[in-house]
Coordinates of C-alpha atoms in Angstrom, one line a residue:
X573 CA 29.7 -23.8 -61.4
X574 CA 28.4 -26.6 -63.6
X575 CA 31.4 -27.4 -65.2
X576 CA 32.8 -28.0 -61.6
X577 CA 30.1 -29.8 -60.9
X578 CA 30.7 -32.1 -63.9
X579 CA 34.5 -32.2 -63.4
X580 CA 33.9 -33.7 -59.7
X581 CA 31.5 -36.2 -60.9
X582 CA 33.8 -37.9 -63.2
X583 CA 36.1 -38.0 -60.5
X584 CA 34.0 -39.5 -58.5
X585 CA 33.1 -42.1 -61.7
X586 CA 36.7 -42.1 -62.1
X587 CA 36.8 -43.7 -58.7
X588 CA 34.4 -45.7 -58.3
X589 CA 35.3 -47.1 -61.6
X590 CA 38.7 -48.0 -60.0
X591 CA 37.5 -49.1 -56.9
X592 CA 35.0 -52.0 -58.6
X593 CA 38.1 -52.9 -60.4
X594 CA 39.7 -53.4 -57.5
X595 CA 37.1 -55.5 -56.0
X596 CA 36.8 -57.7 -59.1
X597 CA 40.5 -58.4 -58.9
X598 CA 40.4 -59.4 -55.6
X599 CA 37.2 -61.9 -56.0
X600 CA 39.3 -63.3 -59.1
X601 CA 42.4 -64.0 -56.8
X602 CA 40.3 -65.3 -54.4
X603 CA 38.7 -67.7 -56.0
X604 CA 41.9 -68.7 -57.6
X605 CA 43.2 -69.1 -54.4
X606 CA 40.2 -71.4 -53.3
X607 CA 41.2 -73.4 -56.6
X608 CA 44.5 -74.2 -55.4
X609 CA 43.4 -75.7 -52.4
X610 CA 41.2 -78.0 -53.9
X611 CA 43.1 -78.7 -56.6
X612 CA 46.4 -79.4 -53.9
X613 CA 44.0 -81.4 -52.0
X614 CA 42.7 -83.3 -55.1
X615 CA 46.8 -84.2 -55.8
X616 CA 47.7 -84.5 -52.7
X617 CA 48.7 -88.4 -53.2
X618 CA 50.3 -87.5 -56.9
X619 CA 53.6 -88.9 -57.0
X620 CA 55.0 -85.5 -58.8
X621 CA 52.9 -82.7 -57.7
X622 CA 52.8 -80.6 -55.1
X623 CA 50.7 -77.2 -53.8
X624 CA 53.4 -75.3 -54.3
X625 CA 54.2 -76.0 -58.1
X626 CA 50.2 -76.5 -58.4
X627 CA 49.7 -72.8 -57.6
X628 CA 52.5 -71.7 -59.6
X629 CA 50.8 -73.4 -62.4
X630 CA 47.1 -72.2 -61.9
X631 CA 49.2 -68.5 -61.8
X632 CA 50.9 -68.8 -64.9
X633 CA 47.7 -70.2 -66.8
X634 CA 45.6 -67.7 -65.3
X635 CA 48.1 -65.3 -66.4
X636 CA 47.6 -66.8 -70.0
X637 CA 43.8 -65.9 -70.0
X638 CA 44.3 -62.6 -68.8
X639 CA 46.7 -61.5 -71.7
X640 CA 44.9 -63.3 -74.3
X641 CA 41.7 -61.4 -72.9
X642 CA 43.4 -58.1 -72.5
X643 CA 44.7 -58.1 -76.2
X644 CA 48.5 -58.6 -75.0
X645 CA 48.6 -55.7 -72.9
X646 CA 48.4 -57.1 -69.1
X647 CA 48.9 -60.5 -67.6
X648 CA 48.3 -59.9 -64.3
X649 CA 45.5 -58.2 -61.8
X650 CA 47.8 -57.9 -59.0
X651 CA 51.2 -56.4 -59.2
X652 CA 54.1 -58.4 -57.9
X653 CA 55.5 -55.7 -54.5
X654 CA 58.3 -56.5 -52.7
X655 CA 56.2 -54.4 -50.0
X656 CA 53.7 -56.7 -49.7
X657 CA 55.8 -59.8 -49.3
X658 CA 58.0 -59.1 -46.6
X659 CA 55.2 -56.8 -44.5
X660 CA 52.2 -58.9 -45.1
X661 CA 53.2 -62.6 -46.5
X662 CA 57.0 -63.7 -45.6
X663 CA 55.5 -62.5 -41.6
X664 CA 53.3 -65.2 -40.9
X665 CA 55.7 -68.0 -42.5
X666 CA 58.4 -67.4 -40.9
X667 CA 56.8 -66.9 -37.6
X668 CA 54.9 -70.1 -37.8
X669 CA 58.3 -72.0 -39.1
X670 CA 59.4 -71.0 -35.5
X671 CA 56.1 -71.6 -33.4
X672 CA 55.8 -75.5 -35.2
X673 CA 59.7 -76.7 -34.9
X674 CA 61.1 -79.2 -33.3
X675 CA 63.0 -77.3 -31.1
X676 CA 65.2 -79.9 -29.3
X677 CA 66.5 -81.1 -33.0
X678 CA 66.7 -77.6 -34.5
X679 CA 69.3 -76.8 -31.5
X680 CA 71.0 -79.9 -31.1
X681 CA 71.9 -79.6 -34.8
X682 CA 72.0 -75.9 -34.6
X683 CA 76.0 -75.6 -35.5
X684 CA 75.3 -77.2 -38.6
X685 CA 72.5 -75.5 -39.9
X686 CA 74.6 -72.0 -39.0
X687 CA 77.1 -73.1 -41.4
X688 CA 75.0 -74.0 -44.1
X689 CA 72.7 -71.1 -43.4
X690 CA 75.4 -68.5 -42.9
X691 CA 78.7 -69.7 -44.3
X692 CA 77.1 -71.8 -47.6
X693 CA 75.7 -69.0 -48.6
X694 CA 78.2 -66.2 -48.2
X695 CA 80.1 -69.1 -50.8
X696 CA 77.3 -69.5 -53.2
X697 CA 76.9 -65.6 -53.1
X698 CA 80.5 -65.5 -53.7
X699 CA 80.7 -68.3 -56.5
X700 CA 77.8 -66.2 -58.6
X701 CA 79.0 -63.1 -58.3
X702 CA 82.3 -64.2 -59.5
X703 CA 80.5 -66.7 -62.3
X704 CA 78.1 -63.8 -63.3
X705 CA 80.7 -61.2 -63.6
X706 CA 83.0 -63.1 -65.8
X707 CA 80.2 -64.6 -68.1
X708 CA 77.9 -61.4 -68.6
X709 CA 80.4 -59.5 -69.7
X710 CA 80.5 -61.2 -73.1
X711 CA 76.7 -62.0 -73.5
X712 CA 76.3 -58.1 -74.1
X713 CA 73.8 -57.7 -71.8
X714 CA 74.0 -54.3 -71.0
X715 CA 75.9 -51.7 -68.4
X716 CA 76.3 -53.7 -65.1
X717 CA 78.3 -52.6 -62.2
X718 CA 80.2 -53.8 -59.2
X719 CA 77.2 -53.4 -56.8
X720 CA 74.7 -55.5 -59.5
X721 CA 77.0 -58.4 -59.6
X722 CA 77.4 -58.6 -55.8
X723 CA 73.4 -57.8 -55.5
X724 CA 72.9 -60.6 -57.7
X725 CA 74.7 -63.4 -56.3
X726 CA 72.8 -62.2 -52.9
X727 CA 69.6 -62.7 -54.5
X728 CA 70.4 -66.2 -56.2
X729 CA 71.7 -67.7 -53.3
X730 CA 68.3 -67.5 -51.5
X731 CA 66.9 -70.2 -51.5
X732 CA 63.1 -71.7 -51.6
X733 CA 63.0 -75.5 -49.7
X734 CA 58.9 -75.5 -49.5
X735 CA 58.6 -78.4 -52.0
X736 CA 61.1 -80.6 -50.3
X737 CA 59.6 -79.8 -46.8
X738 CA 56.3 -80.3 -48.4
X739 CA 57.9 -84.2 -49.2
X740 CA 60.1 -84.5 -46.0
X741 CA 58.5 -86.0 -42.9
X742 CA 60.8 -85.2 -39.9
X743 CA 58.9 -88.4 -37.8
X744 CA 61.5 -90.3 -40.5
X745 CA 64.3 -88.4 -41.2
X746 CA 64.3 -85.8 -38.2
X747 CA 68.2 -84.8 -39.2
X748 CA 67.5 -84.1 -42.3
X749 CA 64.3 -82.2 -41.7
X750 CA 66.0 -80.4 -39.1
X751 CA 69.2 -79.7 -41.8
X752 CA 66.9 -78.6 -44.5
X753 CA 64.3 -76.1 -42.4
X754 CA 66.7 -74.8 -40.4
X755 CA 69.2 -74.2 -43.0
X756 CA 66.4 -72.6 -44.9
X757 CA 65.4 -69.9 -42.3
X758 CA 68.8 -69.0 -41.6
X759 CA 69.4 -69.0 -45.5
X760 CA 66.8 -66.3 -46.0
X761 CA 67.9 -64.0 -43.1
X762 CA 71.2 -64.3 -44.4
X763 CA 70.1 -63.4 -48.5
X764 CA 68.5 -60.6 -46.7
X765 CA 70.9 -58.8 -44.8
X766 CA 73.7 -59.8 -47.2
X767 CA 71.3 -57.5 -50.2
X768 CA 70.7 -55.1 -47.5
X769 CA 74.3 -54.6 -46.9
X770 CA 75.7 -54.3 -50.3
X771 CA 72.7 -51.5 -51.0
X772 CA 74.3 -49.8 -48.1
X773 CA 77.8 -50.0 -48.2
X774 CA 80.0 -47.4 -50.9
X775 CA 81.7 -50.7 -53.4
X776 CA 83.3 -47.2 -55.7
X777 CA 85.4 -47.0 -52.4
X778 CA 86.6 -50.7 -51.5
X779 CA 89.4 -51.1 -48.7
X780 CA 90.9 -53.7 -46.6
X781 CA 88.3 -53.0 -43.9
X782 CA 85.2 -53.7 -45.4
X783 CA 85.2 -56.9 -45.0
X784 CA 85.7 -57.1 -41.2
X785 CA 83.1 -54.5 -41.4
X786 CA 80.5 -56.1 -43.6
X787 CA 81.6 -59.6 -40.8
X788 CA 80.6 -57.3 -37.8
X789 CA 77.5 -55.9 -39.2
X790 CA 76.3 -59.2 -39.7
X791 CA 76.7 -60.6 -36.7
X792 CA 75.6 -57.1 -35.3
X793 CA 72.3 -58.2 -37.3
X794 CA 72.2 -61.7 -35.7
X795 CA 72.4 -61.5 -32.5
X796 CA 70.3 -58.1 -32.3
X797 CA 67.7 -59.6 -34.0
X798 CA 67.7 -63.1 -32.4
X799 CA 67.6 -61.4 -28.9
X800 CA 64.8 -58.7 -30.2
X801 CA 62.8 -62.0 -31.1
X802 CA 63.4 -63.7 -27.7
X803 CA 62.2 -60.6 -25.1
X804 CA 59.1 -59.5 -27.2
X805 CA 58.7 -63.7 -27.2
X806 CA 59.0 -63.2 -23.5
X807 CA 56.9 -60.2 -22.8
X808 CA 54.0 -61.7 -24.7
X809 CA 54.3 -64.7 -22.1
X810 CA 55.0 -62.5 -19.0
X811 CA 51.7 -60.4 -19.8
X812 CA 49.4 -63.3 -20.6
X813 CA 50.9 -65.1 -17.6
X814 CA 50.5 -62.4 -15.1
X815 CA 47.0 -60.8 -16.6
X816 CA 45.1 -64.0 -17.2
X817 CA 43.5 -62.4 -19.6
X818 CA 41.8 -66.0 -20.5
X819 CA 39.0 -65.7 -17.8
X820 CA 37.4 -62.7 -19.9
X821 CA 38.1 -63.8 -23.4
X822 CA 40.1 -66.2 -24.9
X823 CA 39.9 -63.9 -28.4
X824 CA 42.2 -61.4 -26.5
X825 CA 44.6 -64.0 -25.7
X826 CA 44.9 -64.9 -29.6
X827 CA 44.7 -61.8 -30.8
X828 CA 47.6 -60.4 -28.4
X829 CA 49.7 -63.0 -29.6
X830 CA 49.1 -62.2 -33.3
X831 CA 49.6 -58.6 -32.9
X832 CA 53.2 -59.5 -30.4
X833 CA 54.3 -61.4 -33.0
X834 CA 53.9 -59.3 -36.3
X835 CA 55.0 -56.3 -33.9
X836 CA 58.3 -57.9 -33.5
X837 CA 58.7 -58.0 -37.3
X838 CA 58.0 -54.5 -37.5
X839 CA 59.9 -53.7 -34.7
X840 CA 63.3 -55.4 -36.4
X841 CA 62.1 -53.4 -39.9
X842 CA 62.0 -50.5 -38.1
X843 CA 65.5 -50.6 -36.1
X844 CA 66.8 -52.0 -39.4
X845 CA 67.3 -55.6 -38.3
X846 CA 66.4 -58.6 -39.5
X847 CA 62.9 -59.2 -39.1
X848 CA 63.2 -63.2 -40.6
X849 CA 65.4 -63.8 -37.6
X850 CA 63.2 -61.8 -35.5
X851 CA 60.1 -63.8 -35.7
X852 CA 61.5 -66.8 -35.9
X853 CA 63.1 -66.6 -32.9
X854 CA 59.6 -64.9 -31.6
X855 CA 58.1 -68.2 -32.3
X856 CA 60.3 -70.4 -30.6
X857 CA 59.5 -68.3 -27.3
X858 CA 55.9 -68.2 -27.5
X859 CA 56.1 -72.1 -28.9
X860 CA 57.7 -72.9 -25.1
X861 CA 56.2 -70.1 -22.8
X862 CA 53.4 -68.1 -24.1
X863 CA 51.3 -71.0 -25.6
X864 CA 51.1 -72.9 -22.3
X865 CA 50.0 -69.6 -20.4
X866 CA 46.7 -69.5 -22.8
X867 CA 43.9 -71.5 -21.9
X868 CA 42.8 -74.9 -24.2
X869 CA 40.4 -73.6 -26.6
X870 CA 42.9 -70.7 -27.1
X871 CA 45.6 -73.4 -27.5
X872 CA 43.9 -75.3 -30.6
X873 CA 42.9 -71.5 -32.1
X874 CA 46.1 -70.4 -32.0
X875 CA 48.3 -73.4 -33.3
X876 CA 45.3 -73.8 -36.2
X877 CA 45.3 -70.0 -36.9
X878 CA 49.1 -69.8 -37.5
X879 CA 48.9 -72.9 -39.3
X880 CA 46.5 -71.3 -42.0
X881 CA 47.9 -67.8 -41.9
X882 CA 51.1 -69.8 -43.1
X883 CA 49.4 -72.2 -45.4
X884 CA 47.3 -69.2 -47.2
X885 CA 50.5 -67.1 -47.7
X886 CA 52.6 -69.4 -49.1
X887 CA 50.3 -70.2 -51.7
X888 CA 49.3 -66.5 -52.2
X889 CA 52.7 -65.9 -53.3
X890 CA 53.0 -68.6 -55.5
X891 CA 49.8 -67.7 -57.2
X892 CA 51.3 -64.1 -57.4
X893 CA 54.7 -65.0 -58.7
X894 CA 53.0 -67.5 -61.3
X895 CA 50.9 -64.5 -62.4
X896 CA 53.5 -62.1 -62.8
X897 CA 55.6 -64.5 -64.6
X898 CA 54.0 -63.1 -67.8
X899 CA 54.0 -59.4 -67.0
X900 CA 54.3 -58.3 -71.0
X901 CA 56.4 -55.0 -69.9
X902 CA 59.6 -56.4 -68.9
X903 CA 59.3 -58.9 -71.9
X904 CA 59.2 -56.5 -74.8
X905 CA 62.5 -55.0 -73.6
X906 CA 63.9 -58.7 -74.6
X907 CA 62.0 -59.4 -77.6
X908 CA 64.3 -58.6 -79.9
X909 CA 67.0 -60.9 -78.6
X910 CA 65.6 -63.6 -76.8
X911 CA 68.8 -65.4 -76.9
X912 CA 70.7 -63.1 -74.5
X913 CA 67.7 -64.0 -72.1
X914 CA 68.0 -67.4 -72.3
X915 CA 71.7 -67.4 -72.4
X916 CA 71.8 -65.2 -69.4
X917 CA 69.1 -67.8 -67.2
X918 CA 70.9 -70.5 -68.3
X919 CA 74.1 -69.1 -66.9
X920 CA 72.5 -68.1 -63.8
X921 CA 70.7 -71.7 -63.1
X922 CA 74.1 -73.6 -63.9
X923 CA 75.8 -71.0 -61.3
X924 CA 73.3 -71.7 -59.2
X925 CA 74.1 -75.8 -58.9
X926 CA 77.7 -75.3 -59.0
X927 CA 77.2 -73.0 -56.2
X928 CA 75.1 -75.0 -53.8
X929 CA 77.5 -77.6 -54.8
X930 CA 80.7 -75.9 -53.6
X931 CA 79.6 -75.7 -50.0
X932 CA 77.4 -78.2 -49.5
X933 CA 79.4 -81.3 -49.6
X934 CA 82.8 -79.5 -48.3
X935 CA 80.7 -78.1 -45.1
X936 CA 78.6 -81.8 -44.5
X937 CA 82.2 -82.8 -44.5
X938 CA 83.7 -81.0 -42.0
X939 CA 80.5 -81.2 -40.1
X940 CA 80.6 -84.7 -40.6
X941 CA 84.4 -84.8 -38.6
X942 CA 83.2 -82.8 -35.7
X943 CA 80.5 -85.6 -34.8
X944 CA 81.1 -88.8 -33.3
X945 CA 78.1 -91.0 -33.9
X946 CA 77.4 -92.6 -36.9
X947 CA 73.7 -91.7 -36.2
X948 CA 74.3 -88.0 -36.1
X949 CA 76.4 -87.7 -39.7
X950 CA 75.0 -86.4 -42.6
X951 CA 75.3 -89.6 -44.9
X952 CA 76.3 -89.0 -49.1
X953 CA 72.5 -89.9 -49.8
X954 CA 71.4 -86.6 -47.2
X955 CA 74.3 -84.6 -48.8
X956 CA 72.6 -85.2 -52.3
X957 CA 69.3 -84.3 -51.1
X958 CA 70.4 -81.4 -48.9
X959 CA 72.1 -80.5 -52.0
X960 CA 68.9 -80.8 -54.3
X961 CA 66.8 -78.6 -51.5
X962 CA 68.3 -75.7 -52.0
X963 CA 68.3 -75.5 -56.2
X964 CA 64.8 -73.9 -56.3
X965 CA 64.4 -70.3 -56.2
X966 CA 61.3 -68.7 -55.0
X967 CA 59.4 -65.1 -54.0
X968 CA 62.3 -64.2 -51.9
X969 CA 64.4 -64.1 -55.2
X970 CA 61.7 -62.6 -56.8
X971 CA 61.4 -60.0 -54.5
X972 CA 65.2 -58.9 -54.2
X973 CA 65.6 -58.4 -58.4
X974 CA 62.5 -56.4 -58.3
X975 CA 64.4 -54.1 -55.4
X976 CA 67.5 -54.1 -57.3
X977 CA 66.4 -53.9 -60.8
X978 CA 62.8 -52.1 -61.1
X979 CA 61.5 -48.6 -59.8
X980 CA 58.0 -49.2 -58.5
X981 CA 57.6 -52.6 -60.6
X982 CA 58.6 -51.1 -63.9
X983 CA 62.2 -50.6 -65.5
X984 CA 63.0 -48.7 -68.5
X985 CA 66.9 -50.3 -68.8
X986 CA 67.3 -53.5 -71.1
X987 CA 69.6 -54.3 -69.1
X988 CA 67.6 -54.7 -65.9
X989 CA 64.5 -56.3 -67.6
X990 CA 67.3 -59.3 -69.0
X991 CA 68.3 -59.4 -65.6
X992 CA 64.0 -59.3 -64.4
X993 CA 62.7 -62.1 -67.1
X994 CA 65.8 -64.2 -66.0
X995 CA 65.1 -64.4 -62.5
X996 CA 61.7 -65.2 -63.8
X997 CA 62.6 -67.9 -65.6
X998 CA 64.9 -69.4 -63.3
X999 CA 62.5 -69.1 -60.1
X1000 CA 60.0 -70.9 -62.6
X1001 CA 62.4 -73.3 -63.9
X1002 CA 63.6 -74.6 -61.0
X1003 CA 60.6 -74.8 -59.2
X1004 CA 58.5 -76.7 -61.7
X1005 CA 61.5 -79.1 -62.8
X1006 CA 63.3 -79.9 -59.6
X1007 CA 60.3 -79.3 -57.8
X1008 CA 58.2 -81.8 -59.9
X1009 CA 61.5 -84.3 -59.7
X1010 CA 61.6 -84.1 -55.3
X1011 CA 59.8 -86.5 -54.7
X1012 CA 60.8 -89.7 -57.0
X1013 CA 64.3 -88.3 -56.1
X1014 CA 63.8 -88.6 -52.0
X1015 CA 62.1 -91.7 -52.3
X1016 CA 64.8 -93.2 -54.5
X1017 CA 67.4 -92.0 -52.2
X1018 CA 65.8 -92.3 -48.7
X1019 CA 63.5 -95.8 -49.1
X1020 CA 61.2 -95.6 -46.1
X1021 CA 59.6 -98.5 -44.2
X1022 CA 58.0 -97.7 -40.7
X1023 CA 59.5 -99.9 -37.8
X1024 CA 57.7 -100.8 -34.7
X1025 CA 60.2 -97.5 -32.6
X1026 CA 58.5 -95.1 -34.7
X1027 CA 54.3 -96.2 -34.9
X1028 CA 55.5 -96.0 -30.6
X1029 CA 56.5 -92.4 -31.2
X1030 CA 53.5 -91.4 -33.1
X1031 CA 51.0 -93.2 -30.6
X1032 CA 52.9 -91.4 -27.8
X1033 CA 52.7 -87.9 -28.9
X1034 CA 51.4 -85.8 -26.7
X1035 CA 48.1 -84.1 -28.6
X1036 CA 48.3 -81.1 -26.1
X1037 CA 50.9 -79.5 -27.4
X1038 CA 51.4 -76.9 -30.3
X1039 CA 53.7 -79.4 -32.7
X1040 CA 50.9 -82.4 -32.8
X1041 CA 48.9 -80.2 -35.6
X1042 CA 48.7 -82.1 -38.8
X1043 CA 50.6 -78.9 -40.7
X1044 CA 54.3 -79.2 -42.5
X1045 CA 56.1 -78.0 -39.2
X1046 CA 55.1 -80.4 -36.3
X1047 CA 56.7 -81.8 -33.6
X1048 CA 56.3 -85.1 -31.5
X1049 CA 57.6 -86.8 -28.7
X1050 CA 60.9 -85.8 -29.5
X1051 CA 60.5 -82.5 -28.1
X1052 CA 58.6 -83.9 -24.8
X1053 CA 60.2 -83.1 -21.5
X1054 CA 60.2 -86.4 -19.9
X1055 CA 63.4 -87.4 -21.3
X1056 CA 65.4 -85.1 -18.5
X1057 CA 66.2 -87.3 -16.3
X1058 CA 67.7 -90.0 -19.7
X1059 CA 70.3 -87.7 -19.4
X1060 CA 73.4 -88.6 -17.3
X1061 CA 75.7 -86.2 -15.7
X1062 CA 78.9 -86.3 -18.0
X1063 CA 81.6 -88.0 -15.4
X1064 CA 85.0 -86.8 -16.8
X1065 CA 86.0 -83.6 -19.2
X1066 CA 86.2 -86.2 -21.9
X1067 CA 82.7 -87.7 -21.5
X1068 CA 81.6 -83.4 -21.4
X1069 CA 83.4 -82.5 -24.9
X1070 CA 81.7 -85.8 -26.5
X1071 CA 78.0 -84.6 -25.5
X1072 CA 78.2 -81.3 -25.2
X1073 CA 74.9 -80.8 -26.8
X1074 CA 73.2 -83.0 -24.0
X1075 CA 75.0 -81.2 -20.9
X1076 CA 74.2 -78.0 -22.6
X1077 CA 70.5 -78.9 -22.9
X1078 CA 70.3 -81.0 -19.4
X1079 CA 71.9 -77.2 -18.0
X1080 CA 69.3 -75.3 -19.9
X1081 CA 66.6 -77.6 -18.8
X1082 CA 67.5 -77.1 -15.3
X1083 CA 67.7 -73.2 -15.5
X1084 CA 64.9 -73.1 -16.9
X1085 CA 62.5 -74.9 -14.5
X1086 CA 64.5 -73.0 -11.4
X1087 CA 64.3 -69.7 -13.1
X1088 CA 62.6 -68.7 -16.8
X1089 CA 59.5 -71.3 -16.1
X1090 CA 58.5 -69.4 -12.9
X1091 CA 58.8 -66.0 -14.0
X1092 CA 57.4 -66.3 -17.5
X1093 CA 55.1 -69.6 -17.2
X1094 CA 55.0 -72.1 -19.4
X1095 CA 54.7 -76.6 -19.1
X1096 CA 52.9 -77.2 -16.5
X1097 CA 51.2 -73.4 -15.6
X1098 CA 47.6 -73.7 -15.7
X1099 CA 45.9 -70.5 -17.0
X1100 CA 42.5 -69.4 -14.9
X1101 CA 39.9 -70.1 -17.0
X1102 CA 36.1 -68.8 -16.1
X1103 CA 34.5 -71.1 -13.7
X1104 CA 37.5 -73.2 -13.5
X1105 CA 38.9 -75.1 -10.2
X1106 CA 42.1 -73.2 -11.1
X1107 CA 39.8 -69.9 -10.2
X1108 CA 37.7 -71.0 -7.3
X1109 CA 41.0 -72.2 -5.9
X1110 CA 43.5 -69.9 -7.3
X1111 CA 45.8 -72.2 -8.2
X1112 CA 48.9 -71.3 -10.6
X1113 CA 50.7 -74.6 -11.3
X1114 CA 49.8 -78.1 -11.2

């Protein structure tokens, strides 16, 4: 009896042991996130830094301390989980991407950005896995097969633009924030479901037909998860709208369109979509009929609270990765020949330019001949830039070789730590060294000075809507919808194939006010709010 008495106290020790462990690591990563912040703020005007490469640094030092304090044996208190970034961090990004855009630019321009998004990188995945496969072979890296070549030109060709949206301003150069963003989103969706698909499909037993099978399943993925995004977008506007939940409590109102959005995340996880696509698409909706069903003070909570969510997880996960970065497990598998290592990241980063290379300018070319305005081209300089945006690798990269090369975190092959410590290296590479040269490099190439056309803009945006938020992914007056009646009935077949993107969006516009605006609210519905005129007189639209 007393020895089971003793055995369930140092249980209990045993736990509570673990548990203040637990809490100490979580007030150390929380201060170091509060350090990044002030530290971001404190650059903010630094011609070379950014939050994004500042975090990463703070992680890596802090990672320093910790395995000088732990005697070499641990370099992190958190471990890098693939989990935990696409359930609980990549979530609130994307959606926010989505909520924030400039909608009327992201469509107009929405051809291109598919065929960057898509197209580029099935190429770059292509150009890796074909680079990789021929080069690793005689670095004597260790057993790789079919499936890990393919798996890893998937999870190099995703890309990471935060540090040249962080430098961007789409007020100035609206194209090519629209290119770069857009092309990013659907570049992530695309790394996704491309990794997903090689996991699933049998490579031992390759035939004819898996390719026009691997095509359909992919645009399966697309348009089930765009529309999945869309109607939960839309339910969360037809309840607000029809519940005016509002005149109780505006902290329902937020909170319901938190918990829509995540739940169409998880919704796409669960019917094994793609939840990227999901949410962004999500956000969009809610951006143009949930948010003007809410009342104000829910308005300014809402596009502030998805603002932060955004801001915090992006740098949570370059703290994390920066931490991580030292983890002394998957470096002792490499220690004894740290020249494979380094041969192997080398190959992978110089794969990685040639690959963003070989679609980049052939696509802005033939994107280039399907446009007729000057304006609406993507010049040599964008092309460079464009080019330059999509070098650095980040936690989505990160997440996809721990998948593919690590059970639970750890590996016990040589061959998948090589393949671990050079994703490492490259995601840190690239986003220290590109990231640190983005800036000098946009303003060399895009030389800004503000004309009279654009301080109008600014002054005229309207502060009521969700994209007037001092955060990375505004909008302004471009998206206002007082520019309808600017856009003239197309006289002749000839005049309609030279704008199609106007008719299209004049036809949308007028669709929308006779039938979506009505049914699911939106500009111009005035939400009851308590004590309001809108209540005493039970008026629903202005």
């Amino acid at each position: 009896m007393v020895f089971e008495i003793s055995s369930v106290v140092s249980k209990l020790q045993m736990v509570s042991t673990s548990d203040h462990a637990s809490v100490v690591s979580m007030n150390l990563f929380v201060a170091l996130l509060c350090a990044c912040i002030v530290i971001g703020h404190l650059l903010e005007e630094n011609r070379w830094m950014n939050e994004s490469i500042t975090a990463l640094l703070i992680g890596i030092s802090t990672g320093v301390v910790i395995l000088l304090l732990s005697g070499g044996k641990s370099s992190h208190i958190l471990v890098f989980s693939e989990d935990l970034f696409f359930i609980y961090l990549l979530p609130p990004i994307i959606f926010n991407a989505g909520f924030q855009v400039k909608k009327k630019q992201f469509f107009v321009n929405f051809m291109t950005i598919i065929l960057f998004g898509a197209i580029g990188t099935l190429i770059s995945c292509a150009v890796i896995t074909l680079g990789a496969s021929q080069i690793f072979e005689k670095l004597d890296i260790g057993p790789l097969e079919l499936g890990d070549y393919l798996a890893i030109g998937a999870i190099f060709a995703a890309t990471d633009s935060v540090c040249t949206l962080q430098v961007l301003n789409q007020d100035e150069t609206p194209l090519l924030y629209s290119l770069v963003f857009g092309e990013g989103v659907v570049n992530d969706a695309t790394s996704v479901v491309l990794f997903n698909a090689i996991q699933s499909f049998d490579l031992n037993h390759i035939d004819s037909s898996i390719a026009l099978h691997f095509l359909g399943n992919f645009l399966y993925l697309f348009v089930a998860s765009t529309m999945l995004g869309v109607l939960t977008g839309l339910l969360s506007a037809y309840i607000i709208k029809k519940l005016y939940i509002g005149r109780h409590s505006t902290d329902r109102e937020v909170a319901l369109m938190m918990l829509m959005a995540y739940l169409s995340y998880m919704l796409a996880e669960l019917c094994y979509l793609s939840g990227i696509l999901t949410v962004f698409f999500c956000g969009i909706v809610m951006s143009h009929y949930t948010w003007h069903n809410v009342t104000e003070s829910s308005r300014i909570t809402t596009k502030h609270s998805f603002a932060t969510l955004s801001f915090v997880a992006e740098i949570f996960i370059f703290l994390y990765v920066g931490m991580d970065a030292l983890d002394i497990e998957k470096w002792k598998f490499v220690s004894d020949s740290p020249g494979t290592s380094i041969a192997a990241s080398s190959v992978l980063l110089g794969l990685v330019l040639v690959g963003r290379a070989a679609f980049v300018f052939p696509l802005s070319f033939l994107s280039n001949l399907a446009k007729k305005s000057p304006n609406e081209k993507i010049s040599f300089r964008q092309q460079v830039i464009i080019w330059w945006a999509g070098l650095m690798r980040g936690a989505v990269s990160m997440a996809l070789a721990y998948n593919q090369f690590t059970m639970s975190g750890h590996t016990s092959l040589r061959s998948n730590a090589v393949m671990i410590t050079s994703t490492i290296t490259v995601v840190l590479f690239s986003t220290v060294v590109f990231g640190l040269m983005t800036k000098p490099l946009i303003r060399l190439l895009l030389p800004h000075t503000p004309n009279h056309k654009e301080i109008n803009i600014v002054i005229a945006t309207d502060a009521s809507t969700p994209k007037s938020a001092t955060v990375p992914l505004l909008g302004s007056a471009q998206d206002s919808e007082v520019d309808i009646d600017s856009i003239h009935r197309p006289s002749s077949i000839r005049a309609l194939l030279r704008t199609p993107t106007h008719t299209v969006h004049r036809l949308w516009r007028k669709f929308d006010d006779a039938f979506m605006r009505p049914v699911f609210g939106g500009r111009g519905f005035v939400p009851v709010e308590p004590g309001s005129p809108s209540e005493r007189n039970g008026h629903q639209w202005r």
